[in-house]
Amino acid sequence: MTELRIVPVSDATLLDWQRVHNEIIPTAPLSVDDIRERVERHVLEVAYAGDVLIGCSTVRPPSDETTAATVIARVLPDHRRQGYGSAIYERSLARGRELSSDGIETHILATNEDGLRFAKSHGFTEVETYLLPGDTIPFIELRLAPQPG
C-alpha cells in the first residue's frame, strides 16, 4: 500500500472530493456550492495514495434527526481491497466518536455492494432502507454495534 495522505477539503481539494462522492453516489450528485455548504457543518476529507486520488470521507455530527455521528468512507473502485478503506474509515470513526457518544451510523447506496460488505465486516447492522424523493435506488442506513464495556 502506497502511503496514504488524508487532507481536509479546501479550495485545492474540493473538486477531488466531489469527483469521488459523485462517482460512488451517482444518484445524489453534489455541486461545488453543495460541498462548500457542507464543509461548514461536516468534516470532509480527501484521501490520496501519493498524489493519486483514491477516496474521500464525510463525518456528520449529531443532528435533529439522530444523536449518532454519521461516518462515511468512500474509495474509488480501482483502489479497493488494498487497505485504504480501512485507514480512511478508522480515521473517520475516531472523529465520529469525538462528536457523539450516542453511536455511529453510516448510509450506503443499496447498489454499492462493496460498501455494504465493508460496513457489515466492520460491525455495522442494517437499521432502515429509505428512498430519497425522486430516486429509484434506496440508501441503507446502518448502525455500528455498541462496543462492550
Short mmCIF file of C-alpha atoms in Angstrom, two decimals:
data_model
loop_
_atom_site.label_atom_id
_atom_site.label_comp_id
_atom_site.label_asym_id
_atom_site.label_seq_id
_atom_site.Cartn_x
_atom_site.Cartn_y
_atom_site.Cartn_z
CA MET A 1 0.00 0.00 0.00
CA THR A 2 1.39 3.39 -1.02
CA GLU A 3 1.48 5.85 1.86
CA LEU A 4 -1.95 7.35 2.46
CA ARG A 5 -2.34 11.10 2.79
CA ILE A 6 -5.67 12.42 4.08
CA VAL A 7 -6.37 16.17 3.94
CA PRO A 8 -9.34 18.40 4.75
CA VAL A 9 -11.43 19.69 1.88
CA SER A 10 -10.17 23.10 0.77
CA ASP A 11 -10.41 25.08 -2.44
CA ALA A 12 -7.50 22.96 -3.73
CA THR A 13 -9.16 19.60 -2.96
CA LEU A 14 -12.87 20.34 -3.32
CA LEU A 15 -13.16 19.04 -6.89
CA ASP A 16 -11.39 15.79 -5.92
CA TRP A 17 -13.85 15.23 -3.05
CA GLN A 18 -16.72 15.97 -5.46
CA ARG A 19 -15.37 13.50 -8.05
CA VAL A 20 -15.21 10.63 -5.56
CA HIS A 21 -18.59 11.40 -3.99
CA ASN A 22 -20.39 11.76 -7.31
CA GLU A 23 -18.81 8.61 -8.79
CA ILE A 24 -19.77 6.47 -5.81
CA ILE A 25 -23.18 8.08 -5.28
CA PRO A 26 -24.33 8.95 -8.81
CA THR A 27 -27.97 9.19 -7.72
CA ALA A 28 -27.24 12.14 -5.41
CA PRO A 29 -24.56 14.24 -7.10
CA LEU A 30 -23.34 17.31 -5.25
CA SER A 31 -22.44 20.64 -6.80
CA VAL A 32 -19.46 22.73 -5.73
CA ASP A 33 -21.87 25.01 -3.84
CA ASP A 34 -23.40 21.99 -2.06
CA ILE A 35 -19.95 20.89 -0.92
CA ARG A 36 -18.96 24.38 0.23
CA GLU A 37 -22.12 24.48 2.35
CA ARG A 38 -21.50 21.01 3.78
CA VAL A 39 -17.88 21.70 4.69
CA GLU A 40 -19.22 24.31 7.13
CA ARG A 41 -21.24 21.63 9.02
CA HIS A 42 -19.37 18.37 8.41
CA VAL A 43 -15.82 17.08 8.40
CA LEU A 44 -14.97 16.41 4.74
CA GLU A 45 -11.61 14.92 3.81
CA VAL A 46 -9.90 13.66 0.67
CA ALA A 47 -7.50 10.69 0.54
CA TYR A 48 -4.51 10.25 -1.75
CA ALA A 49 -2.01 7.42 -2.23
CA GLY A 50 1.00 9.53 -3.01
CA ASP A 51 -0.50 12.00 -5.47
CA VAL A 52 -3.23 9.64 -6.74
CA LEU A 53 -6.81 10.37 -5.64
CA ILE A 54 -8.24 7.24 -4.02
CA GLY A 55 -11.16 8.30 -1.84
CA CYS A 56 -12.90 10.72 0.46
CA SER A 57 -14.82 10.77 3.71
CA THR A 58 -17.64 12.57 5.47
CA VAL A 59 -18.23 12.77 9.21
CA ARG A 60 -21.51 14.38 10.22
CA PRO A 61 -22.12 15.46 13.81
CA PRO A 62 -25.37 14.53 15.57
CA SER A 63 -28.41 16.39 14.26
CA ASP A 64 -32.12 16.85 14.90
CA GLU A 65 -32.63 13.51 13.09
CA THR A 66 -30.11 11.43 15.06
CA THR A 67 -27.95 11.64 18.16
CA ALA A 68 -25.37 9.43 16.44
CA ALA A 69 -22.47 10.71 14.37
CA THR A 70 -22.52 9.61 10.75
CA VAL A 71 -19.30 8.24 9.27
CA ILE A 72 -18.95 7.63 5.52
CA ALA A 73 -15.73 6.38 3.90
CA ARG A 74 -15.60 6.19 0.09
CA VAL A 75 -12.90 4.53 -2.02
CA LEU A 76 -12.80 4.58 -5.81
CA PRO A 77 -13.26 1.06 -7.25
CA ASP A 78 -9.71 0.74 -8.63
CA HIS A 79 -8.28 1.29 -5.13
CA ARG A 80 -10.47 -1.04 -3.08
CA ARG A 81 -9.20 -4.08 -1.17
CA GLN A 82 -5.79 -2.51 -0.62
CA GLY A 83 -6.29 -1.30 2.96
CA TYR A 84 -7.17 2.30 2.06
CA GLY A 85 -10.83 1.98 3.05
CA SER A 86 -9.91 0.68 6.49
CA ALA A 87 -7.47 3.55 7.05
CA ILE A 88 -9.99 6.18 5.93
CA TYR A 89 -12.73 4.53 7.99
CA GLU A 90 -10.63 4.29 11.19
CA ARG A 91 -9.71 7.97 10.96
CA SER A 92 -13.35 8.95 10.36
CA LEU A 93 -14.59 6.65 13.12
CA ALA A 94 -12.24 8.27 15.64
CA ARG A 95 -13.56 11.70 14.64
CA GLY A 96 -17.17 10.46 14.81
CA ARG A 97 -16.62 9.15 18.34
CA GLU A 98 -15.29 12.58 19.35
CA LEU A 99 -18.56 14.12 18.13
CA SER A 100 -21.02 11.65 19.68
CA SER A 101 -21.11 9.15 22.48
CA ASP A 102 -24.56 8.00 21.29
CA GLY A 103 -23.38 5.82 18.46
CA ILE A 104 -22.11 5.76 14.91
CA GLU A 105 -24.12 5.23 11.77
CA THR A 106 -23.47 5.20 8.05
CA HIS A 107 -25.55 5.44 4.88
CA ILE A 108 -24.73 3.45 1.75
CA LEU A 109 -26.37 3.36 -1.66
CA ALA A 110 -28.03 -0.05 -1.97
CA THR A 111 -26.21 -0.82 -5.24
CA ASN A 112 -22.80 -0.32 -3.57
CA GLU A 113 -22.21 -3.97 -2.70
CA ASP A 114 -18.56 -3.36 -1.79
CA GLY A 115 -19.56 -0.61 0.64
CA LEU A 116 -22.26 -2.73 2.26
CA ARG A 117 -19.89 -5.68 2.63
CA PHE A 118 -17.22 -3.39 4.13
CA ALA A 119 -19.64 -1.85 6.64
CA LYS A 120 -21.01 -5.21 7.76
CA SER A 121 -17.49 -6.62 8.14
CA HIS A 122 -16.74 -3.70 10.47
CA GLY A 123 -19.71 -4.38 12.77
CA PHE A 124 -22.49 -2.32 11.21
CA THR A 125 -26.02 -3.72 11.02
CA GLU A 126 -28.88 -2.57 8.82
CA VAL A 127 -31.42 -0.33 10.51
CA GLU A 128 -33.52 1.11 7.69
CA THR A 129 -33.82 1.29 3.92
CA TYR A 130 -35.08 4.59 2.54
CA LEU A 131 -35.63 6.28 -0.78
CA LEU A 132 -34.86 9.95 -1.32
CA PRO A 133 -37.53 11.94 -3.19
CA GLY A 134 -37.25 11.32 -6.92
CA ASP A 135 -34.72 8.47 -6.53
CA THR A 136 -35.21 4.88 -7.65
CA ILE A 137 -32.25 3.34 -5.78
CA PRO A 138 -32.59 3.29 -1.99
CA PHE A 139 -30.00 4.05 0.64
CA ILE A 140 -29.39 1.71 3.53
CA GLU A 141 -28.84 3.15 7.00
CA LEU A 142 -26.57 1.03 9.16
CA ARG A 143 -25.57 1.39 12.81
CA LEU A 144 -22.38 0.28 14.45
CA ALA A 145 -22.97 -2.30 17.15
CA PRO A 146 -22.11 -0.87 20.59
CA GLN A 147 -18.68 -1.71 21.93
CA PRO A 148 -18.64 -3.91 25.01
CA GLY A 149 -17.66 -2.28 28.27
#
